[in-house]
mmCIF file with all atom_site columns, C-alpha atoms in Angstrom:
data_model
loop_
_atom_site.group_PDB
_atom_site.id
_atom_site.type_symbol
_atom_site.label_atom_id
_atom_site.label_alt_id
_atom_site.label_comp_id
_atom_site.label_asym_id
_atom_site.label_entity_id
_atom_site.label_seq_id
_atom_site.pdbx_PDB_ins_code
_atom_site.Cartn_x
_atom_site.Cartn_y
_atom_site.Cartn_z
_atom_site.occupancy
_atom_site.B_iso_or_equiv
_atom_site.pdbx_formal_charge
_atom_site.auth_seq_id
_atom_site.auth_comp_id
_atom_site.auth_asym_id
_atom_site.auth_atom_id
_atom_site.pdbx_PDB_model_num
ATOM 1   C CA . UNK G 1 1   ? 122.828 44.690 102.084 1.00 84.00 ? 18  UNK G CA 1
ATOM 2   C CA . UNK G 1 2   ? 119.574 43.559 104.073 1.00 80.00 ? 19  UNK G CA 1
ATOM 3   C CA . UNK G 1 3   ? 119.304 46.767 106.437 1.00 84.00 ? 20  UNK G CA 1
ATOM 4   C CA . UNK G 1 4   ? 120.614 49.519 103.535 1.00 90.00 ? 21  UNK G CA 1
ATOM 5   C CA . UNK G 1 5   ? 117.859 47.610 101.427 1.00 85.00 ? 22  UNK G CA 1
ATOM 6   C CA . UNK G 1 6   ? 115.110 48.277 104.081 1.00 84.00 ? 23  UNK G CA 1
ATOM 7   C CA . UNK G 1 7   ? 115.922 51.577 104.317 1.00 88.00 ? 24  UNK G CA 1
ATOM 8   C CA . UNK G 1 8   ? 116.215 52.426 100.845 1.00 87.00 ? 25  UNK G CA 1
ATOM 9   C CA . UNK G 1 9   ? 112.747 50.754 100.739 1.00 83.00 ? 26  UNK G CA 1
ATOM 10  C CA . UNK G 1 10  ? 111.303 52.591 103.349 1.00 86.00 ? 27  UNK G CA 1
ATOM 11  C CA . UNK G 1 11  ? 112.419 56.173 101.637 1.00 91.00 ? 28  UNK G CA 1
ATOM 12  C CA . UNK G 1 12  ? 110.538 54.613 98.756  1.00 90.00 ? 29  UNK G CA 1
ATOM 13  C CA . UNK G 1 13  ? 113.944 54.238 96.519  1.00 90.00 ? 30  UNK G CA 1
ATOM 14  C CA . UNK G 1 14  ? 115.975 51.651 94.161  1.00 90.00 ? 31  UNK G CA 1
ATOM 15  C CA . UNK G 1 15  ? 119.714 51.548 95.104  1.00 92.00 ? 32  UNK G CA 1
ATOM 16  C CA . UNK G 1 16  ? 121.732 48.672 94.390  1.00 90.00 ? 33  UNK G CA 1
ATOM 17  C CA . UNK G 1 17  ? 121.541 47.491 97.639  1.00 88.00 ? 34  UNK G CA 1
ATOM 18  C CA . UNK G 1 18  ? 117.749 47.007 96.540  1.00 86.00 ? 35  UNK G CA 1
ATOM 19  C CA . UNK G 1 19  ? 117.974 45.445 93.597  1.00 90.00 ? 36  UNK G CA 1
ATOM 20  C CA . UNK G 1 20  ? 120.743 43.173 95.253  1.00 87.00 ? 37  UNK G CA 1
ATOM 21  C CA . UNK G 1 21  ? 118.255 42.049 97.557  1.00 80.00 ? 38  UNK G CA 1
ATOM 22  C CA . UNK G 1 22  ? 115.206 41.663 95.345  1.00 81.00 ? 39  UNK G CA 1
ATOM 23  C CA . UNK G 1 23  ? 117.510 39.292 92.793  1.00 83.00 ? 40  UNK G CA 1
ATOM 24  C CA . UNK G 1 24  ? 118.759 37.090 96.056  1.00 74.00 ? 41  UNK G CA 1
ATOM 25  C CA . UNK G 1 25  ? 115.674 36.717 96.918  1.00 71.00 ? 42  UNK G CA 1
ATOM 26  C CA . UNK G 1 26  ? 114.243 35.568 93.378  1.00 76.00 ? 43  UNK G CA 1
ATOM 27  C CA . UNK G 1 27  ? 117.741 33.458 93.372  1.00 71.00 ? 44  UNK G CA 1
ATOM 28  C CA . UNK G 1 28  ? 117.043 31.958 96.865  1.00 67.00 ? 45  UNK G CA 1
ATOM 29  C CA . UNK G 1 29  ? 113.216 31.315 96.212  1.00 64.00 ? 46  UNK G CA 1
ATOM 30  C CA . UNK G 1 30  ? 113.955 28.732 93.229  1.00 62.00 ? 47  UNK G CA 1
ATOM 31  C CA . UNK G 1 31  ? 117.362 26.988 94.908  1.00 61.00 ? 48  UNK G CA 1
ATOM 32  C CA . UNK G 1 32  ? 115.685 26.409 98.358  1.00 59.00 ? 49  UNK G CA 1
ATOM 33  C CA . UNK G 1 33  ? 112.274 25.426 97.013  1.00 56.00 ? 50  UNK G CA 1
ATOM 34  C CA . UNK G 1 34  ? 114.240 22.749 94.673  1.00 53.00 ? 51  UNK G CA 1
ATOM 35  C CA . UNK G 1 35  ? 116.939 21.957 97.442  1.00 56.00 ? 52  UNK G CA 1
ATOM 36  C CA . UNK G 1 36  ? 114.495 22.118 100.424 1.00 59.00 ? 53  UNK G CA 1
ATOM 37  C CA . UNK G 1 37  ? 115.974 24.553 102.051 1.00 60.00 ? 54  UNK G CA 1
ATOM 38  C CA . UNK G 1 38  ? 114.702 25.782 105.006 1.00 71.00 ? 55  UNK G CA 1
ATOM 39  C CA . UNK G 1 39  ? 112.521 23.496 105.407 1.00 86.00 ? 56  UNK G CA 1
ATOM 40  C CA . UNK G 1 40  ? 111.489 23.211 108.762 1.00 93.00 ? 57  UNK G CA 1
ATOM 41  C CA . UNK G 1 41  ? 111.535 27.096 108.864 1.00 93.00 ? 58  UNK G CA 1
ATOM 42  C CA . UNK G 1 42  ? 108.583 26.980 106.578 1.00 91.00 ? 59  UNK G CA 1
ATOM 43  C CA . UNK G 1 43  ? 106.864 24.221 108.448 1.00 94.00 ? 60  UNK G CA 1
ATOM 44  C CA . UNK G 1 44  ? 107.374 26.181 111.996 1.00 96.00 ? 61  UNK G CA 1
ATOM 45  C CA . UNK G 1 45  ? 105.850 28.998 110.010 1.00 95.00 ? 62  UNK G CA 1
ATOM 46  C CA . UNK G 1 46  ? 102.841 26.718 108.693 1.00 94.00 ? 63  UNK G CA 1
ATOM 47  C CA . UNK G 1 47  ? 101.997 25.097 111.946 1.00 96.00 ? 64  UNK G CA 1
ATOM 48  C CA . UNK G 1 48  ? 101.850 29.208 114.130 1.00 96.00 ? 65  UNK G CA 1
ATOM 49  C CA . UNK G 1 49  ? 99.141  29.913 111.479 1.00 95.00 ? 66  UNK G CA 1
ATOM 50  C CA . UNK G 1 50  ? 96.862  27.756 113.833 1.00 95.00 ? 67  UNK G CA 1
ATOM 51  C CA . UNK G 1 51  ? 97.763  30.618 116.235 1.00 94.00 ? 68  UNK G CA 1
ATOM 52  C CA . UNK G 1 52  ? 94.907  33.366 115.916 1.00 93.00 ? 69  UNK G CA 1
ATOM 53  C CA . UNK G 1 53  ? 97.167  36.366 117.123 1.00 94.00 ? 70  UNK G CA 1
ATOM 54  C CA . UNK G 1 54  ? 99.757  35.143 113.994 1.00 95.00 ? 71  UNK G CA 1
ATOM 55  C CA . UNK G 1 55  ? 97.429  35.911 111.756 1.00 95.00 ? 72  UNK G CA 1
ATOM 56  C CA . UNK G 1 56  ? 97.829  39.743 111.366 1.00 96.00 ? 73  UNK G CA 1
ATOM 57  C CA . UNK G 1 57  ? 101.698 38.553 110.349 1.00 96.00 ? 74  UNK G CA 1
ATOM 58  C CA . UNK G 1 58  ? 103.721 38.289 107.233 1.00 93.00 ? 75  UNK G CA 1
ATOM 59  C CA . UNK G 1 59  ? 104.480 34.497 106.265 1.00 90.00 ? 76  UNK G CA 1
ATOM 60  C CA . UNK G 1 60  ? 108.160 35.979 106.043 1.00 89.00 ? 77  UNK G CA 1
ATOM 61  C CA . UNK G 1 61  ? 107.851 37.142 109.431 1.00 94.00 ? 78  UNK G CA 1
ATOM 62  C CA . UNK G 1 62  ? 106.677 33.502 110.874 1.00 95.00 ? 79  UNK G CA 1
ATOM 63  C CA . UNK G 1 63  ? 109.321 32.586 108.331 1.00 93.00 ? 80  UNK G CA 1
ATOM 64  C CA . UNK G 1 64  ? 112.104 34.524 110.330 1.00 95.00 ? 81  UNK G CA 1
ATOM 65  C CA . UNK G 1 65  ? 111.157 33.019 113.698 1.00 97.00 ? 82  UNK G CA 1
ATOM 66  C CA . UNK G 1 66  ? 110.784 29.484 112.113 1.00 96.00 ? 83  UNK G CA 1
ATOM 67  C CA . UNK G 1 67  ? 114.591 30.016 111.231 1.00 95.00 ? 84  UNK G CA 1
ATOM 68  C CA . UNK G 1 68  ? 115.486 30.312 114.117 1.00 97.00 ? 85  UNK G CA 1
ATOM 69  C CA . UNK G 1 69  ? 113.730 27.484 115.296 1.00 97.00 ? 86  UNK G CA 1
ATOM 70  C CA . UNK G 1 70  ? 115.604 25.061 112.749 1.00 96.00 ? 87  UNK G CA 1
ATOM 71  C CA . UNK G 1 71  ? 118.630 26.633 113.656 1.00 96.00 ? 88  UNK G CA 1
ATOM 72  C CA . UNK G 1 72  ? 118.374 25.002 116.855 1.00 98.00 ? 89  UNK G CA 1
ATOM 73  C CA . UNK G 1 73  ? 116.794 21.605 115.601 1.00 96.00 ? 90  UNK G CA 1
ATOM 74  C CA . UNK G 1 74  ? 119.940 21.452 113.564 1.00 95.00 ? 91  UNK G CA 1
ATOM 75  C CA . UNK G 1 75  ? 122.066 21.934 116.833 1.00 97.00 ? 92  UNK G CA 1
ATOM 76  C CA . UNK G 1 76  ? 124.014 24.970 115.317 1.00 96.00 ? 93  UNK G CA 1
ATOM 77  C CA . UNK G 1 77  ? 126.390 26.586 116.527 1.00 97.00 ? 94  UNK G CA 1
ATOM 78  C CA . UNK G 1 78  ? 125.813 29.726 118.778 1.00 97.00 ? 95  UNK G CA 1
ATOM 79  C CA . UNK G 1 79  ? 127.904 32.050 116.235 1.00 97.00 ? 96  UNK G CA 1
ATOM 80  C CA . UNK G 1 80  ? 125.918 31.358 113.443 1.00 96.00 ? 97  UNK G CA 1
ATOM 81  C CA . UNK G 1 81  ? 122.527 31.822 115.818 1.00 97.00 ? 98  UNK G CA 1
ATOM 82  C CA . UNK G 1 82  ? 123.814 35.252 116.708 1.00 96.00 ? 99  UNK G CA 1
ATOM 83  C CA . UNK G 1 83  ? 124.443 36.094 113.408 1.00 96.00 ? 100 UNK G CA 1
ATOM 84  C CA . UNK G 1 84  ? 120.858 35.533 112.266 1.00 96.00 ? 101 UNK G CA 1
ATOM 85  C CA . UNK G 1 85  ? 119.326 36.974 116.110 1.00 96.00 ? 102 UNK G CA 1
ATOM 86  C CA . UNK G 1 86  ? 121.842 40.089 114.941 1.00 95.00 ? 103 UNK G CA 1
ATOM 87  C CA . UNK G 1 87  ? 120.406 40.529 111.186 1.00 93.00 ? 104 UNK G CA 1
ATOM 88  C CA . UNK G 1 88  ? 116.955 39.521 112.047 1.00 95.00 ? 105 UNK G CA 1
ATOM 89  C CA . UNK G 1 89  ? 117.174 42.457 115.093 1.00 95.00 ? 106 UNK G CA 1
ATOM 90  C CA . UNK G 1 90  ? 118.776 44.885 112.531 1.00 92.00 ? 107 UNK G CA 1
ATOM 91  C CA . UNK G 1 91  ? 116.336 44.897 110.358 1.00 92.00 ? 108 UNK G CA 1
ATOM 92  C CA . UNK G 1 92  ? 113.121 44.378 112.588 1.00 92.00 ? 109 UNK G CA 1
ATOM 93  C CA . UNK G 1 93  ? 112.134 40.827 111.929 1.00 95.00 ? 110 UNK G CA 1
ATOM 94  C CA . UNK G 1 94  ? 110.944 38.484 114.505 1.00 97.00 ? 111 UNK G CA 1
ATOM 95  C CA . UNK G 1 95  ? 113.205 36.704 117.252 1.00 97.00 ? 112 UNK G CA 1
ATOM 96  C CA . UNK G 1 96  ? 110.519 35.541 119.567 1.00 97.00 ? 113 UNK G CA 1
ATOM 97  C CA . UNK G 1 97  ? 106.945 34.157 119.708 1.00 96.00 ? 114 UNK G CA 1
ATOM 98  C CA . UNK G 1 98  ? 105.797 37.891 121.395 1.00 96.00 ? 115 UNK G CA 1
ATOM 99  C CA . UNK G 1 99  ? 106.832 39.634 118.027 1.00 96.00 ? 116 UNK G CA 1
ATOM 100 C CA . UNK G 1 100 ? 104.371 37.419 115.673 1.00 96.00 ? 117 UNK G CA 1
ATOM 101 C CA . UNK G 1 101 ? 101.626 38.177 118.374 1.00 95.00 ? 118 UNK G CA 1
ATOM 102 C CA . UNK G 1 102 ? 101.752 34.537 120.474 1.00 93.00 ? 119 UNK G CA 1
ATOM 103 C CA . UNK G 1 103 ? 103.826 33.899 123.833 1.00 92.00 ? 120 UNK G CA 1
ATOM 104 C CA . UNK G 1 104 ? 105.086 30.971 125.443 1.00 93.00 ? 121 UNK G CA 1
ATOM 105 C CA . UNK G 1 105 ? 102.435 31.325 127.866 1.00 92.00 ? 122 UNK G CA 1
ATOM 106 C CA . UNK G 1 106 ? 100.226 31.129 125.757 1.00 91.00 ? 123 UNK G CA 1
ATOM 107 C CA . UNK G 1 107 ? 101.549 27.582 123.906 1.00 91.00 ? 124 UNK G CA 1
ATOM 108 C CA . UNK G 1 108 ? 102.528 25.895 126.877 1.00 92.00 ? 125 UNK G CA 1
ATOM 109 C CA . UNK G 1 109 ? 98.827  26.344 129.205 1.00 89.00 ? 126 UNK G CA 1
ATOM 110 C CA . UNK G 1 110 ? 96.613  24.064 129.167 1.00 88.00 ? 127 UNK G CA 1
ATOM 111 C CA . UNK G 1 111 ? 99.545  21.295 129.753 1.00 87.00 ? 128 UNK G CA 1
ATOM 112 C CA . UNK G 1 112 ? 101.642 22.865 126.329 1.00 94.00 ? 129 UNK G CA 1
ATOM 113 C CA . UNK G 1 113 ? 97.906  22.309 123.955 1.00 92.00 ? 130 UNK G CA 1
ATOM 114 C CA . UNK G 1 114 ? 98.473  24.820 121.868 1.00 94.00 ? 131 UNK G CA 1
ATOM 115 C CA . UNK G 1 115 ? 102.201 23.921 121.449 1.00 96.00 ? 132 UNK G CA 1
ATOM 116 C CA . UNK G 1 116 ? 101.724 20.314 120.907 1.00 96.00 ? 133 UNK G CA 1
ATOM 117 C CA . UNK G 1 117 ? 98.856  21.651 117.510 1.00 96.00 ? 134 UNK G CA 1
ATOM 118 C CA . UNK G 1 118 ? 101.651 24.084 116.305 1.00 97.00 ? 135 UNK G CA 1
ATOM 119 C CA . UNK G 1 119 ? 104.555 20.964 116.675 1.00 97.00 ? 136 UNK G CA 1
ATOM 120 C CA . UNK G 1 120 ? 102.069 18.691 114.886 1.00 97.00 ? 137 UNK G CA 1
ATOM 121 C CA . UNK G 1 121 ? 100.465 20.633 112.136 1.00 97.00 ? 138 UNK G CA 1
ATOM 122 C CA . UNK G 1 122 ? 104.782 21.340 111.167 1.00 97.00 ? 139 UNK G CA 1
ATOM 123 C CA . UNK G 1 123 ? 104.937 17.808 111.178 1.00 97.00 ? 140 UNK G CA 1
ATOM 124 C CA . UNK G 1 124 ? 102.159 16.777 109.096 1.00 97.00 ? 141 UNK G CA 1
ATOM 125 C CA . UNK G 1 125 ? 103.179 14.188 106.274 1.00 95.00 ? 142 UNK G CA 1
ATOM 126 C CA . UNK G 1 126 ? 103.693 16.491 103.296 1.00 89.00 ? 143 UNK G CA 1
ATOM 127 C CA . UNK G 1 127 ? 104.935 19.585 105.240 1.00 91.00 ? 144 UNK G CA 1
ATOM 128 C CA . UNK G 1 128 ? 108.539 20.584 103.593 1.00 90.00 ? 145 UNK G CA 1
ATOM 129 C CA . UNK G 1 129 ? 110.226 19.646 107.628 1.00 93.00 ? 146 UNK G CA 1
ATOM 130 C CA . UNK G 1 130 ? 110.703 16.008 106.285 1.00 92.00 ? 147 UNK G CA 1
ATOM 131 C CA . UNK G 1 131 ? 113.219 17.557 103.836 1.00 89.00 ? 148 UNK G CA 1
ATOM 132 C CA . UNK G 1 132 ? 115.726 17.895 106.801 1.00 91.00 ? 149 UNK G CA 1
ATOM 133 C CA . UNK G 1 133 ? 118.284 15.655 106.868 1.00 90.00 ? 150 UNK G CA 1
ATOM 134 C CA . UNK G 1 134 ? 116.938 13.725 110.287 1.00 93.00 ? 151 UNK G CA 1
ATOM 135 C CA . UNK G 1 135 ? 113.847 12.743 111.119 1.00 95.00 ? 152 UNK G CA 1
ATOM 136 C CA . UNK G 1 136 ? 112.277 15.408 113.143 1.00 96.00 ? 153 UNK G CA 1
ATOM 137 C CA . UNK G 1 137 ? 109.222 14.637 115.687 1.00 97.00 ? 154 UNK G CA 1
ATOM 138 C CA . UNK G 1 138 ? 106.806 16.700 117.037 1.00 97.00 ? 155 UNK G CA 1
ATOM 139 C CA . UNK G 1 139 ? 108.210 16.796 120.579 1.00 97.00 ? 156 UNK G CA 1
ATOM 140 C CA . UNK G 1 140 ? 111.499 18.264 118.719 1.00 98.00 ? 157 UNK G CA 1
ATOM 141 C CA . UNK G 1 141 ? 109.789 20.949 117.361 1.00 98.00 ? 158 UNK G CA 1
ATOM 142 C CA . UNK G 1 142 ? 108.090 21.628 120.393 1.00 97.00 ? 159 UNK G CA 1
ATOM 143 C CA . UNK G 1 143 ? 111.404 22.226 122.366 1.00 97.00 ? 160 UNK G CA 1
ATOM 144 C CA . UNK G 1 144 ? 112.866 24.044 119.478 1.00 98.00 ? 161 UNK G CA 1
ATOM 145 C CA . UNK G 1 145 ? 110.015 26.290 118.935 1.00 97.00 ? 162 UNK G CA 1
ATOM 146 C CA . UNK G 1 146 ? 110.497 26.776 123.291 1.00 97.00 ? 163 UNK G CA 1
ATOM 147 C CA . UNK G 1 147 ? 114.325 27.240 122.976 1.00 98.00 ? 164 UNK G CA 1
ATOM 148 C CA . UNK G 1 148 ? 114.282 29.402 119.967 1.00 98.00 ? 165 UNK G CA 1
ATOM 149 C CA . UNK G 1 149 ? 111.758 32.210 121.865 1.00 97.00 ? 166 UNK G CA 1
ATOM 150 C CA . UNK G 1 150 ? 114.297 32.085 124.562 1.00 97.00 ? 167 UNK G CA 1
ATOM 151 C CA . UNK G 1 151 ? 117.180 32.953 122.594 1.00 97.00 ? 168 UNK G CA 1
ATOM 152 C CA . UNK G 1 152 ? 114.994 35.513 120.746 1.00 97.00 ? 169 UNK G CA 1
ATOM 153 C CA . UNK G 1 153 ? 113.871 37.155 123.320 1.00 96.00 ? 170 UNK G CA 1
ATOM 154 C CA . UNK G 1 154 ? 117.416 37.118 125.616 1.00 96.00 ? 171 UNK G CA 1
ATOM 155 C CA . UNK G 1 155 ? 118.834 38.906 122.389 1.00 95.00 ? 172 UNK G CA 1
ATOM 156 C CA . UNK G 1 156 ? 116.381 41.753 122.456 1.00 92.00 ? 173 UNK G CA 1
ATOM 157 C CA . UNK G 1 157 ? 116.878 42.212 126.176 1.00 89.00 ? 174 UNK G CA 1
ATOM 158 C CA . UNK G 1 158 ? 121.032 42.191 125.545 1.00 86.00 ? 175 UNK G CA 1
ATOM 159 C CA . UNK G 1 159 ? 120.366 44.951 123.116 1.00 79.00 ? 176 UNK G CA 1
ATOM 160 C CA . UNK G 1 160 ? 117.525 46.779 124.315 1.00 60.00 ? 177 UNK G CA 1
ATOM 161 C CA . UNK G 1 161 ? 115.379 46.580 120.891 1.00 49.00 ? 178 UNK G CA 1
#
């Protein structure tokens, strides 16, 4: 229901595919702040707001990239990657560092400085990441955060977004 919902929203109406969205989204909130769900999303999405061009961004938005960037932490597999690339695309969330306003140029100059504060602030002691069910290091949030852009951004090229 996520694209009918944005569009509904967008001609400034309720439908049920609305409402459906709004009460997942209550539901989800509560369940994945008591389960720790998506927890390294959230922490991805902490650590970019040390990234000035992020700022002008929704959390949700560094939210949607930082999904993508446990996705690969966790090692999943490529089908259930594409299906998140495919709803995040649909619906116009991020994919890749360039749509929240930062680059991989950008994180990696300077011998990967800016990376290394992003990888490090999501890794801070009481940042939700530790919820994950493996210990996760800086360095492998790094590479995710590196890996994830590239899958973002061959996805928009495949489908000319």
């Amino acid at each position: 229901d996520g694209l009918k919902a944005k569009q509904a929203c967008e001609c400034k109406v309720v439908t049920q595919s609305l409402e459906k969205i709004i009460e997942t989204n209550i539901l989800l909130s509560g369940l994945g702040f008591e389960s720790g769900g998506l927890a390294a999303a959230h922490a991805v999405a902490n650590g970019l707001t040390i990234l000035e061009g992020t700022h002008k961004y929704f959390h949700g938005e560094k939210v949607a990239f930082g999904t993508l960037t446990q996705l690969v932490l966790e090692n999943s597999p490529m089908e259930e990657i594409e299906e998140v690339l495919s709803f995040c695309l649909s619906v116009g969330l991020p994919v890749c560092l360039k749509d929240i306003g930062s680059s991989v140029e950008e994180l990696t100059k300077n011998n990967n400085a800016l990376l290394n504060q992003v990888s490090e602030k999501a890794c801070i002691p009481d940042e939700s990441i530790h919820a994950m069910p493996f210990p996760v290091t800086a360095d492998m949030v790094a590479a995710a955060i590196l890996a994830a852009d590239k899958l973002g951004s061959t996805a928009k090229e495949e489908c000319c977004c």
